[in-house]
Coordinates of C-alpha atoms in Angstrom, one line a residue:
Chain A
M1 CA 4.8 16.1 5.9
G2 CA 3.3 12.6 5.9
C3 CA 2.5 13.0 2.2
A4 CA 6.0 14.1 1.4
S5 CA 7.3 11.0 3.3
A6 CA 4.9 8.7 1.5
L7 CA 6.0 10.1 -1.9
Q8 CA 9.6 9.6 -1.0
M9 CA 8.9 6.0 0.1
A10 CA 7.2 5.4 -3.2
E11 CA 10.1 6.8 -5.1
G12 CA 12.3 4.3 -3.2
G13 CA 10.0 1.4 -4.2
M14 CA 8.2 1.0 -0.9
K15 CA 4.4 0.6 -1.1
S16 CA 2.7 3.0 1.2
I17 CA -0.7 4.3 2.1
V18 CA -1.6 7.7 3.6
L19 CA -4.4 7.7 6.2
D20 CA -5.8 11.1 7.2
Q21 CA -8.5 11.7 9.8
G22 CA -9.7 14.7 7.7
D23 CA -8.8 15.8 4.2
L24 CA -5.2 15.9 3.1
G25 CA -3.4 19.1 4.1
Q26 CA -6.2 20.4 6.2
G27 CA -4.3 20.5 9.5
A28 CA -1.5 23.0 10.2
S29 CA -0.3 22.6 6.5
G30 CA -3.5 24.1 5.2
V31 CA -4.4 26.8 7.7
N32 CA -1.2 28.6 8.4
A33 CA -0.3 32.0 6.9
G34 CA 1.9 30.4 4.2
T35 CA 5.0 32.5 5.1
L36 CA 8.3 31.1 3.8
S37 CA 10.8 33.2 5.7
L38 CA 14.3 32.3 6.7
Q39 CA 14.3 35.2 9.1
I40 CA 11.9 33.4 11.4
K41 CA 13.6 30.1 11.4
R42 CA 15.6 28.6 14.3
V43 CA 19.3 28.8 13.7
K44 CA 19.8 25.0 14.1
L45 CA 17.1 24.3 11.6
M46 CA 18.4 26.7 9.0
P47 CA 19.9 24.1 6.7
Y48 CA 16.5 22.3 6.7
A49 CA 14.7 25.6 6.1
I50 CA 16.9 26.5 3.1
R51 CA 16.3 23.2 1.5
G52 CA 12.6 23.6 2.4
H53 CA 12.5 26.8 0.4
Q54 CA 14.0 25.0 -2.5
E55 CA 11.2 22.4 -2.3
W56 CA 8.5 25.0 -2.3
E57 CA 10.1 26.9 -5.2
S58 CA 10.1 23.7 -7.2
M59 CA 6.4 23.2 -6.5
G60 CA 5.9 26.7 -8.0
D61 CA 2.5 27.9 -9.2
A62 CA 0.7 24.8 -8.1
V63 CA 1.1 25.9 -4.5
G64 CA 1.0 29.7 -5.1
F65 CA 4.8 30.1 -4.5
R66 CA 6.1 33.6 -4.7
K67 CA 9.6 34.7 -3.9
T68 CA 9.0 38.3 -2.9
G69 CA 11.9 39.0 -0.5
G70 CA 11.1 39.9 3.0
Y71 CA 11.8 42.7 5.5
T72 CA 11.9 42.3 9.3
L73 CA 11.4 45.6 11.1
A74 CA 12.5 47.1 14.5
F75 CA 10.6 50.1 15.8
T76 CA 12.7 50.8 19.0
D77 CA 16.4 50.6 19.9
H78 CA 15.7 47.6 22.0
E79 CA 14.0 45.8 19.1
A80 CA 16.9 46.9 16.8
E81 CA 19.4 45.2 19.2
L82 CA 17.2 42.1 19.2
L83 CA 17.1 42.2 15.4
H84 CA 20.8 42.5 15.0
E85 CA 21.5 39.7 17.5
R86 CA 19.0 37.3 16.0
M87 CA 19.6 38.0 12.3
S88 CA 23.4 37.9 12.7
L89 CA 23.1 34.3 14.1
K90 CA 20.7 33.3 11.3
A91 CA 23.0 34.8 8.6
E92 CA 26.0 32.9 10.1
A93 CA 23.8 29.8 9.8
G94 CA 23.6 30.3 6.1
A95 CA 20.5 32.5 5.5
P96 CA 21.3 35.3 3.0
I97 CA 20.1 38.0 5.4
E98 CA 21.4 41.5 5.3
F99 CA 20.7 44.7 7.2
V100 CA 19.2 47.5 5.1
S101 CA 19.3 51.3 5.5
N102 CA 16.1 53.2 6.1
S103 CA 16.4 54.9 2.7
A104 CA 16.7 51.5 0.9
L105 CA 13.7 50.2 2.9
R106 CA 11.7 53.4 2.1
E107 CA 12.5 53.1 -1.6
A108 CA 11.4 49.4 -1.7
E109 CA 8.4 49.7 0.6
P110 CA 7.2 53.4 0.7
N111 CA 4.0 52.6 2.7
L112 CA 5.7 51.1 5.7
A113 CA 5.8 53.0 9.0
D114 CA 8.2 55.9 9.3
Q115 CA 9.4 54.9 12.7
V116 CA 11.5 52.0 11.6
V117 CA 14.8 52.0 13.5
A118 CA 16.4 49.1 11.8
A119 CA 15.4 46.5 9.2
S120 CA 16.8 43.3 7.8
Y121 CA 16.2 41.8 4.4
C122 CA 16.2 38.3 2.9
A123 CA 15.8 37.9 -0.8
E124 CA 14.9 34.2 -0.4
D125 CA 11.8 35.0 1.6
G126 CA 8.3 34.8 0.1
Y127 CA 5.1 32.8 0.6
A128 CA 3.0 30.1 -0.8
N129 CA -0.8 29.6 -0.5
S130 CA -1.3 27.1 2.3
S131 CA -4.8 26.3 1.2
L132 CA -3.3 24.7 -1.9
T133 CA -1.1 22.3 0.1
G134 CA -3.7 19.5 0.2
Q135 CA -4.7 19.5 -3.4
F136 CA -1.1 19.7 -4.5
Y137 CA -0.1 16.6 -2.5
R138 CA -3.3 14.7 -3.4
A139 CA -2.4 15.2 -7.1
R140 CA 1.2 14.1 -6.5
L141 CA 0.0 11.0 -4.6
K142 CA -2.3 10.1 -7.5
Q143 CA 0.4 10.7 -10.0
Q144 CA 2.8 8.4 -8.1
G145 CA 0.2 5.8 -7.5
V146 CA 0.3 6.1 -3.8
Q147 CA -3.0 5.2 -2.1
Y148 CA -4.6 7.5 0.4
R149 CA -7.7 7.5 2.5
E150 CA -9.3 10.7 3.8
G151 CA -11.8 10.8 6.6
F152 CA -10.0 7.8 8.2
K153 CA -10.8 8.0 11.9
L154 CA -8.2 5.8 13.6
L155 CA -9.7 3.8 16.5
G156 CA -6.8 1.5 17.3
V157 CA -3.6 -0.1 16.3
E158 CA -2.8 -3.8 17.0
A159 CA 0.2 -5.9 16.4
G160 CA -0.5 -8.3 13.5
N161 CA 1.3 -11.3 12.2
D162 CA 3.7 -9.3 10.2
G163 CA 3.5 -5.7 11.4
Y164 CA 0.4 -3.8 12.5
V165 CA -3.3 -3.7 11.9
I166 CA -4.8 -0.2 11.9
R167 CA -8.5 -0.1 12.6
S168 CA -11.1 2.5 11.8
A169 CA -14.9 2.2 12.3
N170 CA -15.4 0.3 9.1
T171 CA -12.1 -0.9 7.7
T172 CA -8.7 -2.2 8.6
V173 CA -5.3 -1.6 7.0
S174 CA -2.2 -3.8 7.5
A175 CA 1.3 -2.4 7.4
R176 CA 4.8 -3.5 8.2
K177 CA 5.9 -0.1 9.3
L178 CA 4.0 2.9 10.6
L179 CA 4.7 6.6 10.5
F180 CA 2.7 8.9 12.7
S181 CA 2.8 12.4 11.2
A182 CA -0.2 14.2 12.6
G183 CA 1.0 17.5 14.0
A184 CA -0.9 18.5 17.1
W185 CA -2.7 15.2 17.1
L186 CA 0.5 13.2 17.5
K187 CA 0.1 13.0 21.3
S188 CA -3.1 11.1 21.2
L189 CA -1.9 8.8 18.4
T190 CA 1.4 7.8 20.0
A191 CA -0.5 7.3 23.3
L192 CA -2.3 4.5 21.5
M193 CA 1.1 2.9 21.2
G194 CA 1.7 3.4 24.9
V195 CA 4.2 6.2 24.4
E196 CA 3.7 9.6 26.1
L197 CA 5.4 12.3 24.1
P198 CA 5.5 15.8 25.6
V199 CA 3.7 17.4 22.6
Q200 CA 2.1 20.7 23.2
A201 CA 0.0 22.8 20.8
R202 CA 0.1 26.5 20.2
V203 CA -3.1 28.0 18.7
N204 CA -1.9 30.5 16.1
T205 CA -4.2 33.1 14.7
V206 CA -4.3 34.2 11.0
S207 CA -6.5 36.9 9.5
V208 CA -7.3 38.2 6.0
T209 CA -8.4 41.6 5.1
E210 CA -10.6 42.9 2.3
R211 CA -8.8 43.7 -1.0
L212 CA -6.8 46.8 -0.8
P213 CA -4.8 48.9 -3.3
M214 CA -1.3 47.5 -3.6
L215 CA 0.5 48.7 -0.5
T216 CA 3.4 46.3 -0.1
R217 CA 5.3 43.8 -2.2
S218 CA 7.3 41.9 0.4
V219 CA 6.8 39.6 3.3
I220 CA 6.9 41.9 6.4
G221 CA 7.9 40.7 9.8
H222 CA 8.7 42.2 13.2
A223 CA 11.9 41.8 15.2
T224 CA 10.0 40.0 18.0
G225 CA 8.7 37.5 15.5
L226 CA 5.1 38.5 16.4
L227 CA 4.1 39.6 13.0
T228 CA 4.0 38.2 9.5
M229 CA 2.2 40.2 6.8
K230 CA 2.0 39.9 3.0
Q231 CA -0.3 41.3 0.4
K232 CA -1.5 38.7 -2.1
A233 CA -1.9 39.3 -5.8
N234 CA -5.7 39.8 -5.3
G235 CA -5.0 42.7 -2.9
T236 CA -5.9 41.0 0.4
L237 CA -3.5 41.3 3.3
L238 CA -2.7 38.1 5.2
I239 CA -1.7 38.8 8.8
G240 CA -0.2 36.3 11.2
G241 CA 2.5 36.2 13.8
G242 CA 1.6 33.4 16.2
W243 CA -0.9 35.3 18.3
Q244 CA -2.7 32.8 20.5
G245 CA -6.3 31.7 20.2
R246 CA -8.1 29.2 22.4
G247 CA -8.8 25.5 22.3
T248 CA -7.0 22.2 22.1
P249 CA -6.6 19.8 19.2
E250 CA -8.7 17.3 21.1
Q251 CA -11.7 19.7 21.2
G252 CA -11.6 20.6 17.6
R253 CA -10.5 23.5 15.5
G254 CA -9.8 26.2 18.1
Q255 CA -11.2 29.7 18.4
V256 CA -10.0 33.2 17.8
D257 CA -9.4 35.3 20.9
T258 CA -10.5 38.9 20.5
D259 CA -7.9 40.5 22.7
S260 CA -5.1 38.5 21.1
L261 CA -6.4 39.4 17.7
R262 CA -6.6 43.1 18.5
S263 CA -2.9 43.1 19.5
N264 CA -2.0 41.2 16.4
L265 CA -3.8 43.8 14.2
A266 CA -2.4 46.7 16.1
L267 CA 1.1 45.6 15.3
A268 CA 0.2 45.1 11.7
R269 CA -1.3 48.6 11.5
H270 CA 1.7 50.0 13.2
A271 CA 4.0 48.5 10.5
L272 CA 1.7 49.4 7.6
P273 CA -0.3 52.5 8.6
A274 CA -1.8 52.7 5.1
A275 CA -3.8 49.6 5.9
E276 CA -5.3 51.3 9.0
N277 CA -8.8 51.2 7.8
A278 CA -8.7 47.8 6.2
R279 CA -11.6 45.5 7.3
I280 CA -10.8 42.1 8.5
L281 CA -12.9 39.5 6.6
R282 CA -11.9 36.4 8.4
S283 CA -9.7 35.3 11.3
W284 CA -9.0 31.6 12.1
T285 CA -6.7 29.5 14.1
G286 CA -4.4 26.6 13.5
F287 CA -2.5 24.3 15.8
E288 CA 1.3 24.3 15.8
A289 CA 2.7 21.4 17.7
H290 CA 6.0 21.5 19.6
V291 CA 7.9 19.7 22.3
P292 CA 9.7 21.5 25.2
D293 CA 13.0 21.9 23.4
F294 CA 11.3 23.2 20.2
Y295 CA 13.2 20.8 17.9
P296 CA 11.4 18.3 15.7
L297 CA 10.3 14.8 16.5
A298 CA 11.7 12.8 13.5
G299 CA 12.8 9.3 14.0
K300 CA 11.7 6.0 15.7
L301 CA 9.0 6.0 18.3
P302 CA 10.8 5.1 21.6
G303 CA 10.6 1.4 22.2
Y304 CA 9.7 0.5 18.6
E305 CA 11.9 -0.5 15.6
D306 CA 9.3 -0.1 12.9
V307 CA 7.1 2.7 14.2
F308 CA 8.2 6.3 13.3
V309 CA 7.2 9.8 14.3
L310 CA 7.4 13.0 12.4
G311 CA 6.2 16.4 13.6
C312 CA 6.6 19.3 16.0
V313 CA 8.9 21.0 13.5
R314 CA 9.2 24.7 14.3
G315 CA 8.6 26.4 11.0
G316 CA 7.0 23.2 9.8
Y317 CA 5.2 24.6 6.8
T318 CA 8.6 25.8 5.3
I319 CA 10.5 22.7 6.4
G320 CA 7.8 20.1 6.0
P321 CA 8.3 19.0 2.4
Y322 CA 12.0 18.6 3.0
I323 CA 12.0 16.8 6.4
G324 CA 9.2 14.7 5.0
K325 CA 11.5 13.5 2.3
L326 CA 14.3 12.8 4.9
M327 CA 11.9 10.8 6.9
G328 CA 11.0 8.7 3.8
D329 CA 14.7 8.1 3.3
Y330 CA 15.1 7.1 6.9
I331 CA 12.3 4.6 6.7
L332 CA 13.8 3.2 3.4
E333 CA 17.0 2.7 5.5
R334 CA 18.9 5.1 3.3
T335 CA 21.4 7.6 4.8
T336 CA 19.6 10.9 5.2
E337 CA 21.2 14.0 3.7
L338 CA 20.9 15.8 7.1
P339 CA 20.4 14.2 10.5
L340 CA 17.0 13.6 12.0
F341 CA 15.8 14.3 15.5
N342 CA 15.4 11.4 17.9
P343 CA 12.0 11.4 19.5
G344 CA 13.4 9.3 22.3
R345 CA 15.8 12.1 23.5
S346 CA 15.3 13.5 27.0
F347 CA 13.3 16.8 27.2
P348 CA 13.7 19.6 29.7
E349 CA 11.1 19.7 32.4
V350 CA 8.0 21.5 31.3
V351 CA 7.2 24.5 33.4
V352 CA 3.5 25.0 33.5
Chain B
M1 CA -43.5 17.0 -18.2
F2 CA -43.1 20.6 -17.1
Q3 CA -46.1 22.0 -15.4
L4 CA -46.5 25.8 -15.2
A5 CA -47.2 26.8 -11.6
P6 CA -50.1 29.2 -11.2
N7 CA -49.0 32.8 -10.9
H8 CA -49.1 33.9 -7.3
Q9 CA -47.6 37.3 -7.9
D10 CA -50.8 39.1 -6.8
D11 CA -50.9 37.2 -3.6
I12 CA -47.4 38.4 -2.5
V13 CA -47.8 41.0 0.3
R14 CA -44.8 43.3 0.3
T15 CA -43.8 45.5 3.2
A16 CA -44.3 49.2 3.1
K17 CA -42.4 51.3 0.6
I18 CA -39.9 53.6 2.2
R19 CA -37.2 55.9 0.8
F20 CA -33.5 55.7 1.3
T21 CA -30.7 57.8 -0.3
F22 CA -27.7 56.6 -2.3
D23 CA -25.1 59.2 -2.7
G24 CA -27.7 61.9 -1.9
E25 CA -30.2 60.7 -4.5
S26 CA -33.6 59.3 -3.2
F27 CA -34.8 55.8 -4.1
L28 CA -37.7 53.6 -3.1
A29 CA -37.3 50.2 -1.3
H30 CA -39.5 47.8 0.6
E31 CA -38.7 48.1 4.3
G32 CA -36.6 45.2 5.5
E33 CA -35.4 44.0 2.1
T34 CA -31.6 44.0 1.7
L35 CA -30.0 47.1 0.4
A36 CA -28.4 45.0 -2.4
A37 CA -31.8 43.9 -3.7
A38 CA -33.1 47.5 -3.5
L39 CA -30.1 48.8 -5.4
M40 CA -30.5 46.2 -8.1
R41 CA -34.2 47.0 -8.6
A42 CA -33.2 50.7 -8.8
K43 CA -30.8 49.7 -11.6
L44 CA -27.8 50.8 -9.5
L45 CA -25.3 48.3 -10.6
H46 CA -22.1 50.2 -10.1
I47 CA -21.8 50.2 -6.3
R48 CA -18.0 50.7 -5.8
D49 CA -14.7 50.6 -7.5
A50 CA -12.1 47.9 -7.3
P51 CA -9.3 48.9 -4.9
G52 CA -6.7 47.9 -7.4
D53 CA -7.5 49.1 -10.9
E54 CA -10.6 51.1 -9.9
S55 CA -12.8 49.3 -12.4
P56 CA -16.5 49.3 -11.5
R57 CA -17.9 46.6 -9.1
G58 CA -21.4 45.6 -8.1
V59 CA -23.4 43.1 -6.2
F60 CA -22.0 39.6 -6.8
C61 CA -22.2 36.8 -4.2
C62 CA -25.1 38.2 -2.2
M63 CA -24.0 36.3 0.9
G64 CA -21.5 38.6 2.6
L65 CA -18.3 37.1 1.2
C66 CA -17.1 38.8 -1.9
Q67 CA -17.1 42.4 -0.6
E68 CA -18.0 43.8 -4.0
C69 CA -21.2 45.4 -2.8
V70 CA -19.8 47.2 0.3
V71 CA -21.1 50.7 0.9
Q72 CA -20.7 53.2 3.8
V73 CA -23.4 53.9 6.3
D74 CA -22.8 56.3 9.2
G75 CA -19.1 56.1 8.5
K76 CA -19.0 52.3 8.6
T77 CA -18.2 50.1 5.7
I78 CA -20.8 47.3 5.4
E79 CA -21.9 44.8 2.8
S80 CA -25.2 46.0 1.2
C81 CA -26.3 42.3 0.9
R82 CA -26.2 42.1 4.7
L83 CA -28.0 45.4 5.4
S84 CA -31.7 45.7 5.7
V85 CA -33.3 48.9 4.4
S86 CA -34.8 50.9 7.2
P87 CA -36.3 54.4 7.3
D88 CA -33.8 57.2 7.2
L89 CA -31.1 55.1 5.6
H90 CA -28.4 57.2 4.0
V91 CA -25.9 55.3 1.9
T92 CA -22.6 56.6 0.6
S93 CA -21.0 54.6 -2.2
L94 CA -17.3 53.8 -2.5
R95 CA -17.2 54.8 -6.1
R96 CA -13.9 56.6 -6.8
Q97 CA -13.4 57.5 -3.2
L98 CA -10.5 55.4 -2.1
D99 CA -7.8 57.8 -1.1
T100 CA -5.1 55.3 -0.1

C-alpha cells in the first residue's frame, strides 16, 4: 500500500521516498494466499474491492494475476442460509455474485464434494501471486524514479526545521510529510508519534501442497469465510482461510499452530475430497492488522496535519493497490475518488 | 595455477553394503547414505511421474524441496533425498501409479 501511495505521489509531482524495515512487499502483501475474491469482501468496502480488482488485472502477468472465477460453498442448510444472506448483501453492493445450481457447479468443478447444499459464483474472482508483489512494486518505483530504502530500521522521528527527521541506526531522512503504512507494525510506529491506535493483528495461516493433477480451476471458498483454496498452474494447491497461528508482530514472523492448521486442512479436504492424500509442503503465517470496527485507517494521524496513516484494510491485498492510490491523492490534496477512513474516529470498546 | 589434489579415493571408508528393494527389485547401497544417492548409483533415474502430464521425473534438488524424488515406504510418501537407506528397506515408486 505504501508503494502504491508513493507511486501516486510521484505521478502528482511530489518527491517521495519509501522506507521499509525489511524488503518491499514482504509483510502481509507478500505472504498472504493471493486470493482476489469479491465474495469475501465487506459490503461497505465493495466499491474499493471492485476497483482493487481492476488494479490487479492491469498489473497482469507481472503479479501472476488470473481471473478464474470463484465458488463459495455451503455444506449444510445453516451454511446455505448464511451464504444467501451474505452474498445477497454483497451483490446489492455491486459484486457480480450469483447463486448457482448444483448441476452447474458439478459441471464446472466435478471434483468438489458431493455434499454441497448451495453455492455462489463470482466471475470476477481469481488470484495473484503474492510473492511477486514486492518485485513488482520495486520495478515500478525504479521506473518512476521513486527512491526506496530496504532494511531501514526506524529508530525515531523528530520534528525538524521544515517537517520531520526520520532516524535509523546509520542514516537520517528528512521529509515534510510522513505516511505510516506498515500493516501490523503500525501500532509501534504511531506510538513513536505519541498516538495510540487500537491496532490488533490476526495471525493468518497459509499452506501449499505438493503438485497434484489438475483438480479445480476456480478459487474455492466456504460460506463461513474460513477457507480459500486455489490450484496454481504448476499443480500446487494453496490453502488459506484465516486460521490462526501464534505470535505477535513485535516478536517476529509468527508460528503455525498445528491444531488450527489441522482444522483448516480438514475443511479443505471436505471441499475437495480428491486432494485428500495431498501432502502439505509448507505452512506459514502472516499478520493481518485491523482495528475494532474492521474498517481501514486511511487519513491523518490524530493530532497531526502532515502525518498520515494507511493500513488495517480488511481484504487489504485486494484493496491495497487502490486505496494506496487514494491515499496518494489525499496527500497531494486532491479530491479522492472514494472517501477515506479517518483514523481519528472513535472505536468501539475492545472486548478482550 | 591449478594443483591436482592427491587421490584419496582409497582412503575413503564406506559403510557396509546392504540391500534394499525398489519396486520389488533388489539393489545394493551403503548403509546410511540417502536413498536418492543409492538410486542414482543404481542408474535408476526415473523415480516417479509428474502428477500433471505424467512425464518421467527424477532426483533434482537433493534437499527436500522439489518433491521430484518422492517414493513410498510403508505406505508413506517421502522424499528419497531425505531418507537414509537401512536394512529391510522396501521402496515403491510413484511411476504411473497416481489414480486421482
